[in-house]
Structure formats: structure tokens, C-alpha cells
XYZ file of C-alpha atoms in Angstrom:
676
model
C 50.613 19.182 -22.608
C 49.922 22.423 -24.549
C 49.707 20.461 -27.818
C 47.249 18.102 -26.169
C 45.041 20.987 -24.998
C 45.252 22.614 -28.462
C 44.059 19.429 -30.156
C 41.234 19.063 -27.588
C 40.052 22.650 -28.189
C 40.196 22.197 -31.995
C 38.101 19.031 -31.832
C 35.564 20.599 -29.465
C 35.099 23.646 -31.708
C 34.204 21.418 -34.681
C 31.065 19.409 -35.394
C 29.128 18.033 -33.564
C 30.169 19.896 -30.365
C 30.591 23.561 -31.517
C 31.790 24.809 -28.117
C 33.655 27.962 -29.333
C 36.456 27.550 -26.761
C 39.941 28.981 -26.775
C 42.916 27.905 -24.666
C 42.147 30.393 -21.881
C 38.434 29.626 -21.551
C 39.073 25.885 -21.713
C 41.781 26.061 -19.072
C 39.542 28.201 -16.806
C 36.722 25.615 -16.728
C 35.708 24.443 -13.257
C 35.685 20.824 -12.199
C 31.902 20.381 -12.590
C 32.006 22.015 -16.056
C 34.927 19.796 -17.066
C 33.051 16.704 -15.904
C 29.948 17.820 -17.845
C 32.120 18.328 -20.949
C 33.554 14.808 -20.582
C 30.017 13.466 -20.135
C 28.909 15.283 -23.337
C 31.732 13.635 -25.303
C 30.792 10.233 -23.872
C 27.140 10.962 -24.737
C 28.161 11.631 -28.346
C 29.859 8.215 -28.411
C 27.014 6.386 -26.584
C 23.600 8.201 -26.461
C 22.692 6.436 -23.210
C 25.126 8.710 -21.370
C 23.440 12.012 -22.381
C 22.526 13.152 -18.845
C 22.996 16.176 -16.603
C 25.579 15.249 -13.961
C 24.044 17.756 -11.528
C 21.093 15.384 -11.202
C 23.349 12.435 -10.308
C 25.400 11.498 -7.298
C 29.182 11.812 -7.881
C 29.709 8.099 -7.163
C 27.114 7.118 -9.746
C 28.659 9.441 -12.339
C 32.135 8.002 -11.740
C 30.815 4.429 -11.882
C 28.978 5.073 -15.156
C 31.970 6.780 -16.794
C 34.398 4.087 -15.622
C 32.171 1.331 -16.990
C 32.007 3.018 -20.426
C 35.769 3.704 -20.459
C 36.341 0.038 -19.597
C 34.146 -1.000 -22.522
C 36.071 1.381 -24.812
C 39.377 -0.174 -23.502
C 40.876 3.066 -22.214
C 44.184 2.688 -20.361
C 45.281 5.515 -18.038
C 48.688 7.086 -18.812
C 51.842 5.987 -17.039
C 51.684 8.813 -14.511
C 48.337 7.492 -13.146
C 49.112 3.906 -12.247
C 46.760 3.363 -9.364
C 43.099 2.838 -10.269
C 41.912 4.393 -7.010
C 43.712 7.685 -7.741
C 42.286 7.678 -11.277
C 38.778 7.072 -9.911
C 39.196 9.807 -7.269
C 40.421 12.278 -9.910
C 37.445 11.417 -12.096
C 35.055 12.066 -9.183
C 36.510 15.471 -8.273
C 37.060 16.545 -11.921
C 40.853 16.755 -11.835
C 42.426 18.256 -14.977
C 45.454 15.849 -15.109
C 42.957 12.970 -15.207
C 40.262 14.366 -17.533
C 42.486 16.048 -20.166
C 44.140 12.763 -21.331
C 40.734 11.059 -21.399
C 39.278 13.847 -23.568
C 42.285 13.777 -25.894
C 42.023 9.990 -26.294
C 38.258 10.093 -26.931
C 38.343 12.991 -29.426
C 41.171 11.448 -31.483
C 39.159 8.310 -32.302
C 35.482 9.262 -31.945
C 34.149 7.279 -34.940
C 36.012 4.130 -33.936
C 34.746 4.409 -30.353
C 31.166 4.958 -31.566
C 31.358 1.675 -33.423
C 32.875 -0.056 -30.399
C 30.181 1.293 -28.060
C 27.474 0.204 -30.493
C 28.908 -3.328 -30.669
C 29.382 -3.472 -26.893
C 25.637 -3.156 -26.362
C 25.148 -6.491 -28.133
C 28.422 -8.381 -27.655
C 29.148 -7.969 -23.918
C 28.087 -11.318 -22.526
C 26.014 -11.470 -19.358
C 27.647 -13.769 -16.826
C 25.021 -16.148 -15.425
C 26.004 -18.016 -12.231
C 26.452 -21.765 -12.510
C 23.694 -22.518 -9.991
C 21.166 -20.729 -12.200
C 22.303 -22.610 -15.298
C 21.243 -25.904 -13.701
C 17.646 -24.902 -14.438
C 16.611 -26.088 -17.922
C 14.702 -22.935 -18.909
C 17.568 -20.661 -17.867
C 20.064 -22.844 -19.735
C 17.914 -22.811 -22.904
C 17.476 -19.040 -22.821
C 21.214 -18.598 -22.244
C 21.957 -20.809 -25.256
C 19.511 -18.845 -27.404
C 21.215 -15.660 -26.220
C 24.641 -16.968 -27.260
C 23.305 -18.123 -30.657
C 21.770 -14.703 -31.291
C 25.066 -13.067 -30.369
C 26.929 -15.221 -32.909
C 24.309 -14.431 -35.572
C 24.735 -10.721 -34.849
C 28.518 -11.051 -35.286
C 28.106 -12.713 -38.697
C 25.531 -10.178 -39.879
C 27.701 -7.274 -38.801
C 30.681 -8.715 -40.689
C 28.580 -9.100 -43.839
C 27.288 -5.540 -43.459
C 30.832 -4.162 -43.149
C 31.946 -6.145 -46.188
C 29.056 -4.767 -48.226
C 29.901 -1.232 -47.112
C 33.556 -1.570 -48.102
C 32.941 -3.516 -51.331
C 31.300 -0.804 -53.481
C 30.695 -1.077 -57.208
C 33.480 -1.999 -59.635
C 34.348 0.122 -62.695
C 33.671 -2.805 -65.014
C 30.089 -3.054 -63.803
C 29.598 0.687 -64.224
C 30.997 0.516 -67.778
C 28.706 -2.379 -68.606
C 25.747 -0.380 -67.301
C 26.782 2.640 -69.385
C 27.109 0.557 -72.548
C 23.724 -1.074 -71.910
C 22.133 2.356 -71.420
C 23.741 3.625 -74.654
C 22.406 0.612 -76.533
C 18.931 1.251 -75.143
C 19.267 4.884 -76.175
C 20.189 3.882 -79.763
C 17.267 1.478 -79.892
C 14.900 4.194 -78.710
C 16.237 6.627 -81.333
C 15.732 4.007 -84.052
C 12.195 3.346 -82.852
C 11.435 7.069 -82.906
C 12.779 7.342 -86.478
C 10.705 4.359 -87.628
C 7.600 5.880 -86.066
C 8.346 9.224 -87.766
C 8.665 7.511 -91.164
C 5.435 5.620 -90.559
C 3.636 8.815 -89.572
C 4.923 10.870 -92.506
C 2.775 8.842 -94.911
C -0.382 9.907 -93.042
C -2.150 13.076 -94.152
C -1.953 16.109 -91.797
C 0.558 14.361 -89.553
C 1.942 17.647 -88.255
C -1.505 18.742 -87.150
C -2.104 15.362 -85.495
C 1.243 15.587 -83.651
C 0.337 19.059 -82.496
C -3.046 17.789 -81.281
C -1.343 14.910 -79.414
C 1.051 17.367 -77.792
C -1.860 19.573 -76.777
C -3.652 16.493 -75.400
C -0.625 15.643 -73.237
C -0.419 19.225 -72.001
C -4.125 19.241 -71.194
C -3.806 15.959 -69.273
C -0.981 17.397 -67.186
C -3.083 20.490 -66.622
C -6.025 18.283 -65.626
C -3.842 16.514 -63.043
C -2.655 19.826 -61.631
C -6.251 21.118 -61.506
C -7.367 17.940 -59.709
C -4.589 18.445 -57.187
C -5.618 22.083 -56.709
C -9.221 20.961 -56.306
C -8.200 18.531 -53.564
C -6.182 21.237 -51.806
C -9.131 23.641 -52.004
C -11.413 20.922 -50.590
C -9.011 20.502 -47.666
C -8.919 24.251 -47.147
C -12.735 24.359 -47.284
C -12.927 21.565 -44.707
C -10.545 23.422 -42.369
C -12.473 26.663 -42.907
C -15.756 24.908 -42.046
C -14.213 23.495 -38.882
C -12.944 26.946 -37.969
C -16.413 28.366 -38.644
C -17.993 25.750 -36.355
C -15.549 26.605 -33.579
C -16.260 30.316 -33.994
C -20.013 29.665 -33.957
C -19.674 27.677 -30.727
C -17.690 30.510 -29.196
C -20.367 32.956 -30.367
C -23.100 30.840 -28.742
C -21.137 30.695 -25.486
C -20.712 34.447 -25.551
C -24.421 34.935 -26.246
C -25.356 32.648 -23.334
C -22.973 34.586 -21.116
C -24.569 37.872 -22.223
C -28.080 36.482 -21.615
C -27.197 35.343 -18.094
C -25.529 38.644 -17.164
C -28.248 39.771 -14.733
C -27.778 40.974 -11.154
C -29.542 37.920 -9.698
C -27.436 35.425 -11.688
C -24.249 37.318 -10.852
C -25.172 37.257 -7.157
C -25.805 33.512 -7.353
C -22.444 32.935 -8.987
C -20.710 35.055 -6.376
C -22.453 33.154 -3.579
C -21.395 29.818 -5.093
C -17.796 31.020 -5.431
C -17.845 32.281 -1.827
C -19.165 28.924 -0.603
C -16.565 27.045 -2.606
C -13.711 29.246 -1.403
C -14.899 29.021 2.220
C -15.035 25.220 1.905
C -11.492 25.201 0.539
C -10.184 27.510 3.276
C -12.030 25.932 6.215
C -12.044 22.211 5.351
C -9.930 21.097 2.407
C -6.748 23.120 2.777
C -6.453 22.615 6.598
C -6.919 18.865 6.112
C -4.268 18.735 3.386
C -1.943 20.888 5.489
C -2.383 18.563 8.443
C -1.651 15.497 6.316
C 1.458 17.188 4.878
C 2.652 18.107 8.373
C 2.069 14.557 9.571
C 3.973 13.066 6.612
C 6.788 15.594 7.198
C 6.868 14.612 10.882
C 7.140 10.944 9.955
C 9.881 11.675 7.411
C 11.862 13.683 9.984
C 11.409 10.885 12.458
C 12.680 8.352 9.925
C 15.640 10.590 9.099
C 16.567 11.079 12.770
C 16.540 7.344 13.499
C 19.629 5.238 12.696
C 19.836 3.006 9.626
C 17.867 -0.236 9.880
C 18.915 -3.670 8.733
C 16.975 -6.633 7.458
C 16.402 -8.039 10.957
C 14.932 -4.721 12.140
C 12.619 -4.652 9.142
C 11.452 -8.196 9.875
C 10.730 -7.266 13.507
C 8.735 -4.208 12.408
C 6.730 -6.303 9.952
C 5.859 -8.828 12.685
C 4.838 -5.988 15.034
C 2.670 -4.421 12.326
C 0.948 -7.747 11.666
C 0.296 -8.245 15.401
C -1.124 -4.727 15.798
C -3.356 -5.172 12.725
C -4.683 -8.457 14.170
C -5.429 -6.757 17.523
C -7.217 -3.886 15.726
C -9.369 -6.336 13.776
C -10.288 -8.194 16.978
C -11.255 -4.956 18.734
C -13.384 -3.878 15.769
C -15.192 -7.229 15.769
C -15.855 -7.002 19.521
C -17.152 -3.457 19.178
C -19.441 -4.426 16.297
C -20.787 -7.371 18.300
C -21.531 -5.120 21.312
C -23.022 -2.043 19.629
C -24.394 -3.416 16.386
C -28.189 -3.085 17.072
C -27.879 0.429 18.499
C -25.421 1.982 16.091
C -26.725 0.377 12.895
C -28.587 3.523 11.803
C -25.742 5.773 12.870
C -23.264 3.680 10.920
C -25.462 3.925 7.835
C -25.674 7.706 8.228
C -21.931 7.867 8.803
C -21.302 5.913 5.631
C -23.606 8.197 3.675
C -21.930 11.251 5.183
C -18.467 9.899 4.330
C -19.587 9.110 0.767
C -21.027 12.632 0.387
C -17.865 14.185 1.821
C -15.703 12.179 -0.593
C -17.905 13.233 -3.506
C -17.716 16.811 -2.284
C -13.927 16.664 -2.150
C -13.765 15.128 -5.628
C -16.064 17.790 -7.080
C -14.093 20.521 -5.303
C -10.885 19.201 -6.839
C -12.518 19.038 -10.271
C -13.817 22.597 -9.885
C -10.412 23.818 -8.769
C -8.755 22.110 -11.751
C -11.347 23.658 -14.085
C -10.710 27.102 -12.564
C -6.972 26.682 -12.988
C -7.480 25.643 -16.584
C -9.764 28.626 -17.166
C -7.194 30.970 -15.640
C -4.509 29.467 -17.872
C -6.697 29.951 -20.930
C -7.422 33.556 -19.912
C -3.708 34.135 -19.450
C -3.022 32.713 -22.895
C -5.818 34.881 -24.329
C -4.240 37.980 -22.772
C -0.854 37.001 -24.189
C -2.347 36.533 -27.651
C -4.149 39.882 -27.347
C -0.884 41.588 -26.346
C 0.888 39.956 -29.297
C -1.856 41.130 -31.650
C -1.633 44.621 -30.147
C 2.146 44.649 -30.654
C 1.794 43.487 -34.266
C -1.118 45.678 -35.389
C -1.070 48.377 -32.687
C -4.790 47.816 -31.991
C -6.637 45.892 -29.326
C -8.816 42.844 -29.986
C -12.462 43.817 -30.043
C -15.131 41.942 -28.076
C -18.939 41.783 -28.035
C -20.649 45.140 -28.615
C -17.419 46.802 -29.642
C -17.020 44.255 -32.426
C -20.626 44.868 -33.558
C -20.065 48.611 -33.587
C -16.864 48.060 -35.513
C -18.741 45.918 -38.096
C -21.467 48.581 -38.491
C -18.795 51.212 -38.867
C -17.086 49.122 -41.539
C -20.404 48.740 -43.387
C -21.029 52.486 -43.356
C -17.476 53.076 -44.518
C -17.999 50.518 -47.272
C -21.067 52.343 -48.582
C -19.223 55.667 -48.321
C -16.286 54.080 -50.170
C -18.590 52.874 -52.966
C -20.092 56.353 -53.354
C -16.682 57.991 -53.482
C -15.489 55.360 -55.934
C -18.431 56.154 -58.210
C -17.666 59.882 -57.936
C -14.017 59.174 -58.798
C -15.135 57.203 -61.860
C -17.310 60.138 -62.996
C -14.465 62.584 -62.368
C -12.015 60.406 -64.338
C -14.462 60.282 -67.256
C -14.870 64.051 -67.156
C -11.087 64.412 -66.872
C -10.658 62.386 -70.043
C -13.121 64.615 -71.895
C -11.381 67.768 -70.637
C -7.982 66.398 -71.564
C -9.210 65.784 -75.109
C -10.664 69.305 -75.362
C -7.380 70.684 -74.036
C -5.469 68.893 -76.779
C -7.833 70.267 -79.408
C -7.511 73.801 -78.013
C -3.710 73.499 -77.953
C -3.715 72.451 -81.579
C -5.925 75.444 -82.470
C -3.717 77.755 -80.391
C -0.600 76.560 -82.216
C -2.277 77.118 -85.548
C -3.344 80.663 -84.557
C 0.158 81.414 -83.221
C 1.687 80.338 -86.514
C -0.748 82.577 -88.388
C 0.043 85.526 -86.045
C 3.774 85.002 -86.468
C 3.381 84.975 -90.224
C 1.422 88.256 -90.096
C 4.092 89.858 -87.791
C 6.825 88.777 -90.207
C 4.945 90.380 -93.048
C 4.479 93.646 -91.103
C 8.121 93.634 -89.858
C 7.301 93.446 -86.079
C 8.145 89.825 -85.245
C 8.019 88.911 -81.472
C 5.636 91.723 -80.516
C 2.879 89.497 -79.166
C 5.320 87.321 -77.176
C 6.890 90.329 -75.377
C 3.468 91.798 -74.609
C 2.308 88.499 -73.078
C 5.467 88.253 -70.965
C 4.986 91.780 -69.595
C 1.372 91.069 -68.698
C 2.301 87.773 -66.995
C 5.104 89.405 -64.931
C 2.860 92.236 -63.768
C 0.097 89.767 -62.748
C 2.625 87.634 -60.803
C 3.957 90.741 -58.967
C 0.476 91.778 -57.871
C -0.263 88.233 -56.636
C 2.990 88.141 -54.606
C 2.179 91.469 -52.948
C -1.269 90.210 -51.948
C 0.210 86.955 -50.563
C 2.798 88.864 -48.477
C 0.093 91.024 -46.921
C -2.064 88.000 -46.101
C 0.844 86.014 -44.556
C 1.827 88.928 -42.282
C -1.751 89.224 -40.999
C -1.958 85.475 -40.452
C 1.348 85.391 -38.545
C 0.261 88.174 -36.177
C -3.022 86.367 -35.472
C -1.172 83.064 -34.859
C 1.203 84.721 -32.351
C -1.733 86.135 -30.416
C -3.513 82.750 -30.344
C -0.348 80.914 -29.202
C 0.236 83.394 -26.349
C -3.344 82.963 -25.183
C -3.075 79.125 -25.363
C 0.183 79.137 -23.360
C -1.393 81.281 -20.636
C -4.435 78.962 -20.460
C -2.246 75.869 -20.254
C -0.125 77.372 -17.453
C -3.193 78.246 -15.415
C -4.706 74.754 -15.923
C -1.423 72.905 -15.173
C -0.605 74.737 -11.918
C -2.838 72.571 -9.601
C -1.795 69.402 -11.463
C 1.893 70.232 -10.867
C 1.218 70.659 -7.148
C -0.516 67.254 -7.020
C 2.340 65.740 -9.010
C 4.903 66.947 -6.447
C 2.895 65.307 -3.643
C 2.589 62.110 -5.662
C 6.337 62.066 -6.345
C 7.057 62.244 -2.627
C 4.605 59.383 -2.005
C 6.214 57.415 -4.820
C 9.693 57.790 -3.313
C 8.427 56.616 0.090
C 6.662 53.622 -1.471
C 9.739 52.674 -3.523
C 11.885 52.723 -0.360
C 9.339 50.551 1.456
C 9.151 48.225 -1.565
C 12.955 47.850 -1.631
C 12.996 46.980 2.083
C 10.202 44.422 1.648
C 11.976 42.974 -1.369
C 15.202 42.508 0.617
C 13.232 40.743 3.368
C 11.471 38.570 0.809
C 14.756 37.643 -0.918
C 16.381 36.641 2.398
C 13.348 34.581 3.419
C 13.150 32.930 -0.014
C 16.870 32.097 0.074
C 16.496 30.463 3.504
C 13.471 28.453 2.399
C 15.224 27.421 -0.812
C 18.292 26.203 1.110
C 16.062 24.243 3.510
C 14.175 22.747 0.585
C 17.388 21.709 -1.201
C 18.737 20.039 1.963
C 15.448 18.189 2.461
C 15.421 17.101 -1.184
C 18.973 15.758 -0.907
C 18.102 13.885 2.284
C 14.961 12.405 0.715
C 16.929 11.435 -2.392
C 19.566 9.679 -0.276
C 16.894 7.839 1.713
C 15.166 6.720 -1.483
C 18.421 5.392 -2.885
C 19.109 3.507 0.362
C 15.580 2.083 0.246
C 16.094 0.962 -3.367
C 19.407 -0.681 -2.468
C 17.842 -2.470 0.496
C 14.970 -3.660 -1.691
C 17.393 -4.990 -4.312
C 19.368 -6.833 -1.594
C 16.116 -8.254 -0.261
C 15.020 -9.524 -3.674
C 18.488 -10.956 -4.356
C 18.499 -12.887 -1.086
C 14.978 -14.162 -1.812
C 16.099 -15.439 -5.220
C 19.164 -17.114 -3.690
C 16.963 -18.648 -1.028
C 14.551 -20.056 -3.630
C 17.435 -21.505 -5.659
C 18.897 -23.137 -2.562
C 15.484 -24.546 -1.637
C 15.147 -26.018 -5.141
C 18.625 -27.550 -4.928
C 17.847 -28.911 -1.438
C 14.582 -30.400 -2.697
C 16.456 -32.022 -5.597
C 19.017 -33.459 -3.163
C 16.206 -34.822 -0.936
C 14.447 -36.407 -3.915
C 17.750 -37.954 -4.989
C 18.328 -39.387 -1.520
C 14.787 -40.810 -1.433
C 15.154 -42.497 -4.824
C 18.639 -43.781 -3.966
C 17.593 -45.214 -0.553
C 14.201 -46.619 -1.672
C 13.982 -50.492 -1.777
C 12.195 -50.461 -5.138
C 14.813 -51.141 -7.872
C 12.837 -49.203 -10.492
C 12.881 -46.052 -8.354
C 16.538 -46.618 -7.679
C 17.180 -46.809 -11.415
C 15.661 -43.311 -11.754
C 18.273 -41.861 -9.408
C 20.821 -39.542 -11.000
C 23.680 -41.430 -9.402
C 22.542 -44.703 -10.939
C 22.097 -43.031 -14.314
C 25.575 -41.550 -14.190
C 27.106 -44.892 -13.079
C 25.424 -46.609 -16.040
C 26.674 -43.944 -18.391
C 30.195 -44.262 -16.937
C 30.129 -48.054 -17.441
C 28.914 -47.639 -21.009
C 31.655 -45.120 -21.743
C 34.291 -47.403 -20.163
C 33.133 -50.349 -22.303
C 33.179 -48.151 -25.378
C 36.672 -46.971 -24.461
C 37.868 -50.583 -24.107
C 36.474 -51.467 -27.546
C 38.096 -48.422 -29.107
C 41.464 -49.220 -27.487
C 41.298 -52.790 -28.819
C 40.438 -51.461 -32.260
C 43.338 -49.001 -32.021
C 45.690 -51.819 -31.079
C 44.531 -53.901 -34.069
C 44.981 -50.927 -36.382
C 48.497 -50.309 -35.051
C 49.465 -53.945 -35.558
C 48.130 -54.072 -39.136
C 49.416 -50.612 -40.051
C 52.900 -51.721 -41.229
C 51.797 -54.620 -43.506
C 48.931 -52.577 -44.888
C 51.280 -49.689 -45.773
C 53.652 -52.154 -47.537
C 50.772 -53.658 -49.457
C 49.536 -50.175 -50.449
C 53.040 -49.286 -51.667
C 53.243 -52.503 -53.679
C 49.909 -51.708 -55.290
C 51.107 -48.192 -56.198
C 54.313 -49.614 -57.717
C 52.251 -52.153 -59.633
C 50.021 -49.359 -60.967
C 53.091 -47.384 -62.078
C 54.509 -50.462 -63.837
C 51.254 -51.152 -65.670
C 51.007 -47.495 -66.683
C 54.535 -47.616 -68.071
C 53.744 -50.784 -70.050
C 50.612 -49.176 -71.465
C 52.572 -46.121 -72.623
C 55.233 -48.313 -74.233
C 52.600 -50.353 -76.054
C 50.948 -47.189 -77.368
C 54.271 -45.802 -78.626
C 55.094 -49.067 -80.418
C 51.667 -49.180 -82.021
C 52.039 -45.586 -83.281
C 55.449 -46.353 -84.818
C 54.135 -49.409 -86.756
C 51.235 -47.397 -88.178
C 53.597 -44.618 -89.381
C 55.874 -47.195 -91.096
C 52.949 -48.760 -92.897
C 51.855 -45.347 -94.193
C 55.369 -44.596 -95.498
C 55.620 -48.030 -97.150
C 52.245 -47.578 -98.878
C 53.344 -44.197 -100.213
C 56.522 -45.688 -101.720
C 54.580 -48.419 -103.409
C 52.258 -45.882 -104.961
C 55.204 -43.953 -106.357
C 56.629 -47.145 -107.862
C 53.344 -47.963 -109.568
C 53.279 -44.471 -111.142
């Protein structure tokens, strides 16, 4: 059992499952998770079974899995002999039942995929015999069987082609043919080279041809780039049109932003919301309550059969007929008086329906607008997270554009100044180089003079002493300045700290009060949240129970409808058969002999007589063949013996004729020798 689980875990961790299980996690799976895992493996074999088992009834899941396992020819192990126990274990997700199934499926996945694929086309639909009596059904069934046979043959041919492959001899032949073509091409190239060598300036012409080829390739690439740029231009124009439309909408919105227009909009919104709250929503709530009441009533009543449904249909028809009669009587009594009122009522109902439709359209438009605003806020937040700045709108964007323009002009000025400074820097750098060269020349002259006078290094030491004294004086000045600055900074910081303390004292008091309020509000929020969670959990449980009940009732309704349609079909078939039997009886009993000849019984009796006569003739012929079989076989044997005898005589005659010709040749040769 451990080896089986190890192999299952290894297969599940590989492609295409990639579950990343180990023995402990796999063994700790619950029954519903184990069933879902089995369903995933079956879905890999047959894609029709890729479903979530939580959305199915357990009986449906077990039925679907058992049907696929039956198609794949799975046999339960010897420990699970009873099919009912196997089915029960599959429903509850028992490990002793599901582990062998998983092991069997994962060991031969590719083979089972092929079998499941073929099962979709090769499992024959069993049509009842009473349906096959109809000609159209029989023809379609025959076409179905012929198509199935054609599919079998095509699949066999496809498998043979897959397994056949190419032979090495064919590949070698192809290689030799390609080598021959290569040699021919090389020879052609050499001939063309020899032909071109006689032409003057052939190297230049070859170079020009090469450049022409390169330019053609470049032309193709440029044409492709041109097409891409055209596409980009088209998209940019479309984007520009969209932006212009948005700009126009924004301008219209800015134009209409007056107090009177805003008041009108608010009044329209108030009217619309009051209509929704006072008329539309109460009506919808009442209809929902009524439908819920009817559903609860249907659920509380016992299950109904076909007879109950028929009785209800008859009652409904009777009540509808009574209602129609009452309406006709009322119209006959009050028609001249209420004609105008009825017209006004119709107009009022039409207006109310239009009002409801427009209210629904307006509500849908508002929801769409709110969704778009939500998406816009999300995009703005994303842009803020990426760039750290908010998206500008309206006047802010204009101000930002003006600011950018002023910065652009300022940038151009500064850029021009930088260009002038760089030019001046180049001039100064050149003058510095010239001065350095002159300084080096003067230093060399001074050193030569000091060497002559015998005081070499005097100027260098004097310069060093001057430089050190200048640096010392600068350091002393810097120390004095830094001490003064530090004392001033300490005074400023102390003054700033005192100011901040005095300004923050009332804010700290307010902050303490706000903290207390915040703690109280958080406690109240936690209590409300607990109440909300409990209420939501209760409502969710009630909703789930109602959904399960409605789902069960829908399934029962579907089953009853299928039974109803099946019985109707059976009834129609029986009526057709009964009508055929009545027609047969009429034709068989009718005094007219021609009609009687059309009866099926008469036709079958004639066919039986014809077959009996044919059988008699064939038996007589068989008897004659049996009687003449012995003499005919003897005669055939005699003819074969006669053929063998004649063949033997022919061979003997040919041998004798060959011998006489050889003797004549020998005799003629001897005579020739004698003459010589």
C-alpha cells in the first residue's frame, strides 16, 4: 500500500498535475479533496470531466465517474467485490476505494486518453426496436453505423502513418540527391564566373550587383518600417480624436457649471431617487416577496405526480375561461361609460411603463458611470504609486502647462549661458596652457641662474614658506568664523525649540482628547462588527439552504419534464403503430382484391411462397448436382490423365528430335574431316 501511495504521489508531482505533495500531505487529504483530485485526473484523461464537484450533487458525481471508469474498463480490486460498496465508497470519498483507482489511472494515462477519445465516437447508441420501424430513424441509424466504421478505418490508417516513419534508404536517397544538386549548382557558379571573367570591369560590376541586392533588402525593410509608422500614426490619430472628445466633454461640463444648472441637476436626481424609493423599489420588493411566498408554499407542499399536474392544468384552463367570460360581460355592460377612462388608463399604463424603462436605463447608466469613476480612481492611484504624483485635471493641467513653458524658456536661456561659459572655459583653458608653458620656461631659466650662482633650490623653499604661512593664516580665520557660527546656531536652535513647545502644547491637549474618542469609537466599531458578522453569517446560512432547496426543486422539475416528454414520445409511437395495425386490418378485411393485395400480410405470404418455390428449385438442382458429381469427377480425372499422357508424349518426341539433329551434326563434321 505504501508503494502504491509513493507511485501516486510521484505521478501527481510531475507534469501535467504539479501538485507538490508528499506522503504526509497526500495521506491527510479530506474526502472532498480526494474526490476533487480524482476528478482532476479524470479531467486530464477526458476534458469533459473538468468540473468543480462542489457545484454537483454527490449522486451525479458518482454516476459521472462510474460511467467514465466503465468506458475505461476499470475493474475494482478483489477486496471490493460488491458494486454497491464500491459506489458508496466513491460517493463518500473513501481512501481504500479511491487510492487504487488513482494508481490505475496514473499508471496508464496516455493509453486511457486514447481510449476515452475513441469512446466518444465508437460507443454505439442503442435505439429501441420500435423506433427502428420508422424509415427515417432506420436510415439515420444506418448512416451512423457507416460513419462509425469509416472512423475506425481512418483511425487505423492514421496510427499506421504515425508508426511508419521514414526509412533510412529514403533519407540516404534524399541526401545523395541534395549533394548532386549542390555539385550542379557549384558547376553552374563556376561556369558563370568563367563567363564573367571575360567581361571588362567584372569585379566592379559584381560589387555593384551586390550593392543593388543590399539596397533592395534595405528598401524592403524601409517599406516595412513605413507601414509600421503609418499604423502608429493611425493609432495616434485615433488617440488624439478620443482625447479631443474628452476635452470637449470637459469643456461642456465647465460651461454648464452654473448654480442654476447645478440646482436643476440636483432636482432631477432628487426626483429620480424619490421615484425609485417610493414607487419602483417597493413594487419590486413586493413582487420578490410574493414570488418567495409562492416558492415557500411550493416547497411546503408534498411532491406532485403527473395526475396532479393534469388536474391543476385543467383547473387553470377552467379559471382562465371564467375570467375571460367575466371580462367580456363587464366590457358589454360598461363599455360606453368607461371608454374614455379605459383610454386614459391605457395611456397612463404606457407612460408608467416608459417611465420604468427610462428609470432602469438611467440607473444602469449611473452604475456604469460609477464603475468608470471607480476605474479612473484606480488608474489615478496606480499612476500616483508609479510616479508619486497625482493626475492633473482642468485648470491645474493648464497651470502645469504654463509652468512647463516658462521652465522651457528658462531652460533655453540657461542652456545658452552654459554654451557661452563653455566657450569662455575653452579660451581660458588654452591661455592656462600657454601660461604654464611660459612658467616652465622661466623656471628652467631661474634654475639655471641659481646653479650658476651656487644657490640651487632657493626660490622653491621661499615659495613653500610663503604658501605655508598663508595657509596657517587662513585656517586661523576659518576657526574663528566657525566658532562664531556655532554659537549663533545654538542660540537659534534653543529659541526654535521653545517656540515649538509653546505652539504644540494646545495641540497635545487636543490630541489626548481625540485619542480617548478614538478608543471609544474603536470599541463601538468592534461591537458593531461582531453584530454584523453574526447577522451576515445567519443570512448566508439561510441563503445557502434556500439555494440548495431551489436547486433540488429545479432538478426534480427537470426530471419530471423529461419523464413527461418520454411518455409523450412513447404515446406517439404507440399511436402510430396502432394506426398501422388499423390500416392493415382495413386493407385485409376489405372486399376489393387490389386493396387486399396491398396488405402487408398478403405481401409477406407472396414473398414466402416465392422463397419456398425458389428453395424447391435449388434443392432439385442440388440433388442433380449430387447425382452427377461422381461421374463428372471420374471424367475430370480421366481428362487430367489424358493431358499428362499427351504431355509425356510431347516431351519424348522433342527429346528424340533433338538427338537426331545432334547425330546429323556429328556425321557432317566427320565427312568434312574426310574430305580434307
